[in-house]
Structure formats: structure tokens, C-alpha cells
């Protein structure tokens, strides 16, 4: 077994080349087999281990509360009602449940997505889900895509405060940057309006699959009394789901069961 080099920017850390024997049918029965290489990706550990990693927003990302105040995402407290988007594109308020991951002092790489009509970008990691489309005529928000798949010329959904609907806005530019401090909020709705742009609360896996997986945590409003100040690290529920997936389900990144 030979190992290949790490592929920068891919969804896996390494590859394993396995040599499999395969029967050579072209020369008749009883012929000797030949070796055929099979390349398998080795995915990043955090997809399975539950020990690290849950893709996020910068912790300074602005969100809007029901009383009209705009605060940094890191300052959300369990029980706050924050602006989110519904599947039909309506902008409403939903209860903030918990931080799935919070790291105030860690540096990571973010994508800055600059949108027409907005002065600043939304910043999130590449494997976080955002509502975007190639069609300028799409009405409902549809299924979110990974931020790394958003390119110039696509459209994202932004908060139109006048109509209380998410409307399309053209992506002008996508840049990569490094910043310190990130967090991943969970709302009861499973979505959030981040810096005025509609996004999912989930990353790495399919939105619908993740939303079902977090049903219990959402249903019980955080399961127990959540701290008023976000705890550093990965939320115990999210960490437990990763470990269960590793042992029982083996759902791959970017897929659903």
C-alpha cells in the first residue's frame, strides 16, 4: 500500500492507493489476474472523530435581534430571538439555541463573499452552507450549497427589510482571508441571517440531514440550562453526533443518509 501526497484545498487530507487483483477475462478462463490500482481519499479526521472542527462564521459577524439591535454573533445568548430565513424565503425570528463551536483565539481561513448592494462581505469557512443559486429567477431559497462552491456571478439571498423576504443579490467577488475567532450558532429554525445574508446553521454535511440530527437539541431548547456566555470548544451534542456517525453511520461529508 502506497500513500500519495496531501492535496491542498481538497476535501481529503491524503490518498491511499490499493493494489487489487482482477481477473483478466480477455485471455480466457484460467488466465492469471493483473493488479489494478484503486485510489481512495482519506478524509479529514474532524468529519468523524468529534475531537475538532466545525465550520463556522467569524465571531464578529453581525446578526439582528427581535428588538432591532445588531450584535456580534459571539454575543448571542440562549433564548435570544434572532433573524432567520424560512424555506419559502420569508424573514422571521427564531430562538438561538446554542453555539455548536466557539473558538475566540484560533485563527482559520475564511471566504469573504462580496455581494451587490452591501458594503461589506459575509465571512464564513468554505464548508459552511449558504443559500446561493446560479439562477437570477429563483424565488424560494432552495437547498444551501457549500461556500467554497460560490463564485462570482452567482446569486445569494439577502434580507430585504422592506418586504420581509429574502431577495437575490449578485456575488461580485470571493476572496480568501485569515482571521482570528469563529463561532457556529444553532437556531431553532436551522438558518440565520448573517451580515444580512441568508445562511444555514450547518456545515460539512447536507442541511436537511443535519437539521434532523439536531432535532432533539432544537426541540428541547438546548437540553438543560445553556451558559449565558458561549463555552469555548465544540458543543457536547455536536461532538456526540460526530462520534455516533463515526461508529454507526459513516455518512460522508457533503452527503445525507
C-alpha atoms as a printed R data frame, in Angstrom:
    type eleno elety resid chain resno       x       y       z
1   ATOM     1    CA   UNK     A     1   0.000   0.000   0.000
2   ATOM     2    CA   UNK     A     2   1.401   3.382  -1.005
3   ATOM     3    CA   UNK     A     3   0.305   6.794   0.185
4   ATOM     4    CA   UNK     A     4   0.053   9.874  -2.007
5   ATOM     5    CA   UNK     A     5   0.706  13.466  -1.092
6   ATOM     6    CA   UNK     A     6  -1.731  15.731   0.658
7   ATOM     7    CA   UNK     A     7  -3.940  17.584  -1.808
8   ATOM     8    CA   UNK     A     8  -4.190  21.271  -0.904
9   ATOM     9    CA   UNK     A     9  -7.705  22.674  -0.954
10  ATOM    10    CA   UNK     A    10  -9.429  19.334  -1.438
11  ATOM    11    CA   UNK     A    11 -11.974  17.585   0.759
12  ATOM    12    CA   UNK     A    12  -9.453  14.994   1.885
13  ATOM    13    CA   UNK     A    13  -6.057  15.029   3.582
14  ATOM    14    CA   UNK     A    14  -4.385  12.232   1.648
15  ATOM    15    CA   UNK     A    15  -4.978   9.340  -0.686
16  ATOM    16    CA   UNK     A    16  -4.320   5.626  -0.338
17  ATOM    17    CA   UNK     A    17  -3.515   3.578  -3.415
18  ATOM    18    CA   UNK     A    18  -4.616  -0.045  -3.036
19  ATOM    19    CA   UNK     A    19  -3.492  -2.733  -5.458
20  ATOM    20    CA   UNK     A    20  -6.394  -5.091  -6.187
21  ATOM    21    CA   UNK     A    21  -6.182  -8.279  -8.208
22  ATOM    22    CA   UNK     A    22  -8.682  -8.519 -11.021
23  ATOM    23    CA   UNK     A    23  -9.353 -11.460 -13.328
24  ATOM    24    CA   UNK     A    24  -8.194 -10.934 -16.893
25  ATOM    25    CA   UNK     A    25 -11.209 -12.029 -18.944
26  ATOM    26    CA   UNK     A    26  -9.666 -11.039 -22.246
27  ATOM    27    CA   UNK     A    27  -7.298 -14.048 -22.413
28  ATOM    28    CA   UNK     A    28  -9.745 -16.808 -21.479
29  ATOM    29    CA   UNK     A    29 -10.590 -18.963 -18.488
30  ATOM    30    CA   UNK     A    30  -7.785 -19.758 -16.105
31  ATOM    31    CA   UNK     A    31  -5.678 -16.813 -17.069
32  ATOM    32    CA   UNK     A    32  -3.729 -15.077 -14.349
33  ATOM    33    CA   UNK     A    33  -5.106 -11.889 -12.916
34  ATOM    34    CA   UNK     A    34  -3.475  -8.491 -13.074
35  ATOM    35    CA   UNK     A    35  -3.114  -5.744 -10.496
36  ATOM    36    CA   UNK     A    36  -5.365  -2.709 -10.792
37  ATOM    37    CA   UNK     A    37  -4.720   0.360  -8.605
38  ATOM    38    CA   UNK     A    38  -7.664   1.849  -6.712
39  ATOM    39    CA   UNK     A    39  -7.330   5.321  -5.209
40  ATOM    40    CA   UNK     A    40  -9.248   6.076  -2.024
41  ATOM    41    CA   UNK     A    41  -9.457   9.520  -0.355
42  ATOM    42    CA   UNK     A    42  -8.618   9.749   3.330
43  ATOM    43    CA   UNK     A    43 -10.937  12.402   4.749
44  ATOM    44    CA   UNK     A    44 -10.045  14.937   7.385
45  ATOM    45    CA   UNK     A    45 -10.404  13.488  10.873
46  ATOM    46    CA   UNK     A    46 -12.932  16.032  12.090
47  ATOM    47    CA   UNK     A    47 -15.643  14.598   9.874
48  ATOM    48    CA   UNK     A    48 -15.682  11.518  12.068
49  ATOM    49    CA   UNK     A    49 -13.754  11.949  15.277
50  ATOM    50    CA   UNK     A    50 -15.752  14.638  17.024
51  ATOM    51    CA   UNK     A    51 -12.494  15.895  18.504
52  ATOM    52    CA   UNK     A    52 -12.063  19.037  16.417
53  ATOM    53    CA   UNK     A    53 -13.550  21.154  13.682
54  ATOM    54    CA   UNK     A    54 -16.998  22.514  12.936
55  ATOM    55    CA   UNK     A    55 -17.006  25.057  10.141
56  ATOM    56    CA   UNK     A    56 -18.138  28.499  11.165
57  ATOM    57    CA   UNK     A    57 -18.527  32.271  10.734
58  ATOM    58    CA   UNK     A    58 -16.156  34.930  12.025
59  ATOM    59    CA   UNK     A    59 -17.251  35.655  15.577
60  ATOM    60    CA   UNK     A    60 -17.709  39.355  14.745
61  ATOM    61    CA   UNK     A    61 -20.395  38.561  12.128
62  ATOM    62    CA   UNK     A    62 -23.451  40.717  12.780
63  ATOM    63    CA   UNK     A    63 -26.908  39.274  13.493
64  ATOM    64    CA   UNK     A    64 -30.155  41.086  14.266
65  ATOM    65    CA   UNK     A    65 -32.280  40.537  17.352
66  ATOM    66    CA   UNK     A    66 -36.048  40.877  17.555
67  ATOM    67    CA   UNK     A    67 -35.742  44.252  19.307
68  ATOM    68    CA   UNK     A    68 -33.862  45.600  16.275
69  ATOM    69    CA   UNK     A    69 -30.386  45.578  17.798
70  ATOM    70    CA   UNK     A    70 -27.493  44.211  15.724
71  ATOM    71    CA   UNK     A    71 -24.864  42.389  17.728
72  ATOM    72    CA   UNK     A    72 -21.766  40.292  17.079
73  ATOM    73    CA   UNK     A    73 -22.582  36.620  16.654
74  ATOM    74    CA   UNK     A    74 -20.281  35.732  19.574
75  ATOM    75    CA   UNK     A    75 -22.525  37.781  21.902
76  ATOM    76    CA   UNK     A    76 -25.679  35.739  21.259
77  ATOM    77    CA   UNK     A    77 -27.232  34.263  24.391
78  ATOM    78    CA   UNK     A    78 -29.510  31.211  24.578
79  ATOM    79    CA   UNK     A    79 -33.094  32.397  24.366
80  ATOM    80    CA   UNK     A    80 -32.316  35.401  22.138
81  ATOM    81    CA   UNK     A    81 -34.608  35.704  19.136
82  ATOM    82    CA   UNK     A    82 -32.511  36.264  16.029
83  ATOM    83    CA   UNK     A    83 -33.370  36.977  12.393
84  ATOM    84    CA   UNK     A    84 -33.501  33.842  10.179
85  ATOM    85    CA   UNK     A    85 -34.932  32.733   6.844
86  ATOM    86    CA   UNK     A    86 -37.750  30.238   6.199
87  ATOM    87    CA   UNK     A    87 -37.727  27.732   3.282
88  ATOM    88    CA   UNK     A    88 -40.196  29.926   1.360
89  ATOM    89    CA   UNK     A    89 -37.898  32.931   1.714
90  ATOM    90    CA   UNK     A    90 -39.787  34.739   4.485
91  ATOM    91    CA   UNK     A    91 -37.633  36.564   7.019
92  ATOM    92    CA   UNK     A    92 -38.709  35.795  10.590
93  ATOM    93    CA   UNK     A    93 -37.191  35.496  14.069
94  ATOM    94    CA   UNK     A    94 -36.155  32.215  15.671
95  ATOM    95    CA   UNK     A    95 -34.776  31.260  19.055
96  ATOM    96    CA   UNK     A    96 -30.996  30.939  19.380
97  ATOM    97    CA   UNK     A    97 -30.298  27.550  20.967
98  ATOM    98    CA   UNK     A    98 -26.532  27.194  21.454
99  ATOM    99    CA   UNK     A    99 -23.091  27.653  19.951
100 ATOM   100    CA   UNK     A   100 -22.090  24.446  18.214
101 ATOM   101    CA   UNK     A   101 -18.482  25.589  18.130
102 ATOM   102    CA   UNK     A   102 -16.736  28.658  19.524
103 ATOM   103    CA   UNK     A   103 -13.029  29.456  19.352
104 ATOM   104    CA   UNK     A   104 -12.269  33.110  20.180
105 ATOM   105    CA   UNK     A   105  -8.483  32.808  19.898
106 ATOM   106    CA   UNK     A   106  -7.967  30.422  16.978
107 ATOM   107    CA   UNK     A   107  -7.007  31.597  13.515
108 ATOM   108    CA   UNK     A   108  -8.587  29.989  10.472
109 ATOM   109    CA   UNK     A   109  -9.179  30.627   6.766
110 ATOM   110    CA   UNK     A   110 -12.443  32.242   5.684
111 ATOM   111    CA   UNK     A   111 -14.069  33.120   2.400
112 ATOM   112    CA   UNK     A   112 -15.193  36.724   2.007
113 ATOM   113    CA   UNK     A   113 -18.231  36.861  -0.277
114 ATOM   114    CA   UNK     A   114 -18.881  40.384  -1.573
115 ATOM   115    CA   UNK     A   115 -22.462  40.999  -2.632
116 ATOM   116    CA   UNK     A   116 -24.072  43.686  -4.750
117 ATOM   117    CA   UNK     A   117 -25.727  46.377  -2.628
118 ATOM   118    CA   UNK     A   118 -23.808  45.562   0.558
119 ATOM   119    CA   UNK     A   119 -20.800  47.496   1.832
120 ATOM   120    CA   UNK     A   120 -19.013  44.558   3.422
121 ATOM   121    CA   UNK     A   121 -18.714  40.805   2.828
122 ATOM   122    CA   UNK     A   122 -20.117  37.835   4.662
123 ATOM   123    CA   UNK     A   123 -17.212  35.798   6.044
124 ATOM   124    CA   UNK     A   124 -17.523  32.047   6.577
125 ATOM   125    CA   UNK     A   125 -15.462  28.918   6.135
126 ATOM   126    CA   UNK     A   126 -15.563  27.016   2.863
127 ATOM   127    CA   UNK     A   127 -17.515  24.020   4.167
128 ATOM   128    CA   UNK     A   128 -20.262  26.116   5.745
129 ATOM   129    CA   UNK     A   129 -23.605  26.139   3.924
130 ATOM   130    CA   UNK     A   130 -25.017  29.299   2.366
131 ATOM   131    CA   UNK     A   131 -28.116  29.883   0.260
132 ATOM   132    CA   UNK     A   132 -26.891  30.572  -3.270
133 ATOM   133    CA   UNK     A   133 -28.016  29.855  -6.815
134 ATOM   134    CA   UNK     A   134 -26.938  30.333 -10.429
135 ATOM   135    CA   UNK     A   135 -30.454  31.373 -11.443
136 ATOM   136    CA   UNK     A   136 -31.484  35.033 -11.251
137 ATOM   137    CA   UNK     A   137 -35.147  33.948 -11.382
138 ATOM   138    CA   UNK     A   138 -35.228  31.623  -8.354
139 ATOM   139    CA   UNK     A   139 -37.915  32.575  -5.816
140 ATOM   140    CA   UNK     A   140 -37.608  30.120  -2.924
141 ATOM   141    CA   UNK     A   141 -34.223  29.797  -1.270
142 ATOM   142    CA   UNK     A   142 -33.834  26.120  -2.249
143 ATOM   143    CA   UNK     A   143 -31.039  23.987  -0.825
144 ATOM   144    CA   UNK     A   144 -27.909  25.658   0.524
145 ATOM   145    CA   UNK     A   145 -24.510  24.999  -1.025
146 ATOM   146    CA   UNK     A   146 -21.003  24.990   0.386
147 ATOM   147    CA   UNK     A   147 -19.494  28.466   0.499
148 ATOM   148    CA   UNK     A   148 -16.450  27.143  -1.383
149 ATOM   149    CA   UNK     A   149 -18.740  26.463  -4.375
150 ATOM   150    CA   UNK     A   150 -19.959  30.065  -4.591
151 ATOM   151    CA   UNK     A   151 -18.318  32.014  -7.395
152 ATOM   152    CA   UNK     A   152 -18.551  35.466  -8.905
153 ATOM   153    CA   UNK     A   153 -21.737  35.884 -10.936
154 ATOM   154    CA   UNK     A   154 -23.872  33.605  -8.772
155 ATOM   155    CA   UNK     A   155 -26.615  34.965  -6.523
156 ATOM   156    CA   UNK     A   156 -27.103  34.767  -2.767
157 ATOM   157    CA   UNK     A   157 -30.227  35.603  -0.774
158 ATOM   158    CA   UNK     A   158 -30.135  38.782   1.293
159 ATOM   159    CA   UNK     A   159 -32.503  40.329   3.808
160 ATOM   160    CA   UNK     A   160 -34.827  42.849   2.182
161 ATOM   161    CA   UNK     A   161 -36.059  44.652   5.273
162 ATOM   162    CA   UNK     A   162 -38.818  46.411   3.370
163 ATOM   163    CA   UNK     A   163 -40.550  43.263   2.146
164 ATOM   164    CA   UNK     A   164 -39.509  40.878   4.966
165 ATOM   165    CA   UNK     A   165 -38.392  38.460   2.251
166 ATOM   166    CA   UNK     A   166 -35.017  37.131   1.177
167 ATOM   167    CA   UNK     A   167 -34.203  38.515  -2.269
168 ATOM   168    CA   UNK     A   168 -31.456  37.724  -4.735
169 ATOM   169    CA   UNK     A   169 -28.234  39.726  -4.833
170 ATOM   170    CA   UNK     A   170 -25.358  39.123  -7.216
171 ATOM   171    CA   UNK     A   171 -21.986  37.879  -5.965
172 ATOM   172    CA   UNK     A   172 -19.349  40.393  -7.066
173 ATOM   173    CA   UNK     A   173 -16.219  38.763  -5.712
174 ATOM   174    CA   UNK     A   174 -14.988  35.935  -3.489
175 ATOM   175    CA   UNK     A   175 -11.726  36.327  -1.588
176 ATOM   176    CA   UNK     A   176  -9.818  34.170   0.874
177 ATOM   177    CA   UNK     A   177  -8.595  35.640   4.140
178 ATOM   178    CA   UNK     A   178  -7.353  34.611   7.577
179 ATOM   179    CA   UNK     A   179  -8.944  35.843  10.799
180 ATOM   180    CA   UNK     A   180  -8.934  35.010  14.489
181 ATOM   181    CA   UNK     A   181 -12.138  34.000  16.261
182 ATOM   182    CA   UNK     A   182 -15.023  31.947  14.909
183 ATOM   183    CA   UNK     A   183 -18.355  30.532  16.017
184 ATOM   184    CA   UNK     A   184 -21.215  28.353  14.744
185 ATOM   185    CA   UNK     A   185 -24.644  29.311  16.129
186 ATOM   186    CA   UNK     A   186 -27.656  26.995  16.097
187 ATOM   187    CA   UNK     A   187 -31.192  28.389  15.885
188 ATOM   188    CA   UNK     A   188 -34.472  26.557  16.216
189 ATOM   189    CA   UNK     A   189 -35.106  27.182  12.502
190 ATOM   190    CA   UNK     A   190 -31.649  25.905  11.499
191 ATOM   191    CA   UNK     A   191 -30.899  29.055   9.482
192 ATOM   192    CA   UNK     A   192 -29.571  32.524  10.243
193 ATOM   193    CA   UNK     A   193 -29.231  35.930   8.599
194 ATOM   194    CA   UNK     A   194 -25.508  36.635   8.924
195 ATOM   195    CA   UNK     A   195 -24.329  40.130   7.956
196 ATOM   196    CA   UNK     A   196 -27.598  40.430   6.060
197 ATOM   197    CA   UNK     A   197 -27.111  37.228   4.035
198 ATOM   198    CA   UNK     A   198 -29.157  34.018   4.396
199 ATOM   199    CA   UNK     A   199 -27.135  31.030   5.562
200 ATOM   200    CA   UNK     A   200 -27.624  27.621   7.122
201 ATOM   201    CA   UNK     A   201 -26.539  26.941  10.688
202 ATOM   202    CA   UNK     A   202 -24.830  23.781   9.461
203 ATOM   203    CA   UNK     A   203 -21.615  22.812   7.748
204 ATOM   204    CA   UNK     A   204 -19.820  19.794   6.299
205 ATOM   205    CA   UNK     A   205 -22.970  17.696   5.759
206 ATOM   206    CA   UNK     A   206 -26.253  18.177   3.886
207 ATOM   207    CA   UNK     A   207 -28.555  20.764   5.540
208 ATOM   208    CA   UNK     A   208 -31.648  18.532   5.801
209 ATOM   209    CA   UNK     A   209 -29.664  15.653   7.273
210 ATOM   210    CA   UNK     A   210 -28.013  17.945   9.830
211 ATOM   211    CA   UNK     A   211 -31.321  19.603  10.738
212 ATOM   212    CA   UNK     A   212 -32.836  16.203  11.550
213 ATOM   213    CA   UNK     A   213 -29.751  15.157  13.509
214 ATOM   214    CA   UNK     A   214 -30.041  18.255  15.724
215 ATOM   215    CA   UNK     A   215 -33.788  17.812  16.238
216 ATOM   216    CA   UNK     A   216 -33.525  16.845  19.900
217 ATOM   217    CA   UNK     A   217 -31.242  19.737  20.802
218 ATOM   218    CA   UNK     A   218 -33.527  22.183  18.990
219 ATOM   219    CA   UNK     A   219 -36.724  20.649  20.379
220 ATOM   220    CA   UNK     A   220 -35.575  20.862  23.982
221 ATOM   221    CA   UNK     A   221 -34.163  24.348  23.567
222 ATOM   222    CA   UNK     A   222 -30.596  23.353  24.235
223 ATOM   223    CA   UNK     A   223 -31.132  20.397  26.610
224 ATOM   224    CA   UNK     A   224 -30.658  21.793  30.064
225 ATOM   225    CA   UNK     A   225 -29.579  25.264  31.037
226 ATOM   226    CA   UNK     A   226 -27.106  26.623  28.493
227 ATOM   227    CA   UNK     A   227 -24.470  29.046  29.738
228 ATOM   228    CA   UNK     A   228 -25.113  32.732  29.101
229 ATOM   229    CA   UNK     A   229 -21.575  33.023  27.725
230 ATOM   230    CA   UNK     A   230 -20.657  30.607  24.931
231 ATOM   231    CA   UNK     A   231 -18.323  27.857  26.068
232 ATOM   232    CA   UNK     A   232 -15.070  27.564  24.139
233 ATOM   233    CA   UNK     A   233 -14.816  24.415  22.020
234 ATOM   234    CA   UNK     A   234 -17.342  22.129  20.358
235 ATOM   235    CA   UNK     A   235 -20.787  21.705  21.946
236 ATOM   236    CA   UNK     A   236 -21.163  18.287  23.581
237 ATOM   237    CA   UNK     A   237 -24.177  17.404  21.424
238 ATOM   238    CA   UNK     A   238 -22.331  18.144  18.172
239 ATOM   239    CA   UNK     A   239 -19.306  16.210  19.395
240 ATOM   240    CA   UNK     A   240 -21.528  13.256  20.307
241 ATOM   241    CA   UNK     A   241 -23.148  13.239  16.863
242 ATOM   242    CA   UNK     A   242 -19.734  13.089  15.198
243 ATOM   243    CA   UNK     A   243 -18.744  10.108  17.322
244 ATOM   244    CA   UNK     A   244 -22.029   8.301  16.649
245 ATOM   245    CA   UNK     A   245 -21.551   8.886  12.926
246 ATOM   246    CA   UNK     A   246 -18.022   7.524  13.113
247 ATOM   247    CA   UNK     A   247 -19.136   4.310  14.825
248 ATOM   248    CA   UNK     A   248 -22.545   3.615  13.274
249 ATOM   249    CA   UNK     A   249 -23.409   5.527  10.134
250 ATOM   250    CA   UNK     A   250 -20.222   6.648   8.333
251 ATOM   251    CA   UNK     A   251 -22.084   9.390   6.481
252 ATOM   252    CA   UNK     A   252 -19.567  11.120   4.224
253 ATOM   253    CA   UNK     A   253 -19.030  14.874   4.126
254 ATOM   254    CA   UNK     A   254 -21.397  16.689   1.808
255 ATOM   255    CA   UNK     A   255 -23.925  13.841   1.744
256 ATOM   256    CA   UNK     A   256 -27.054  12.715   3.546
257 ATOM   257    CA   UNK     A   257 -28.216   9.248   4.513
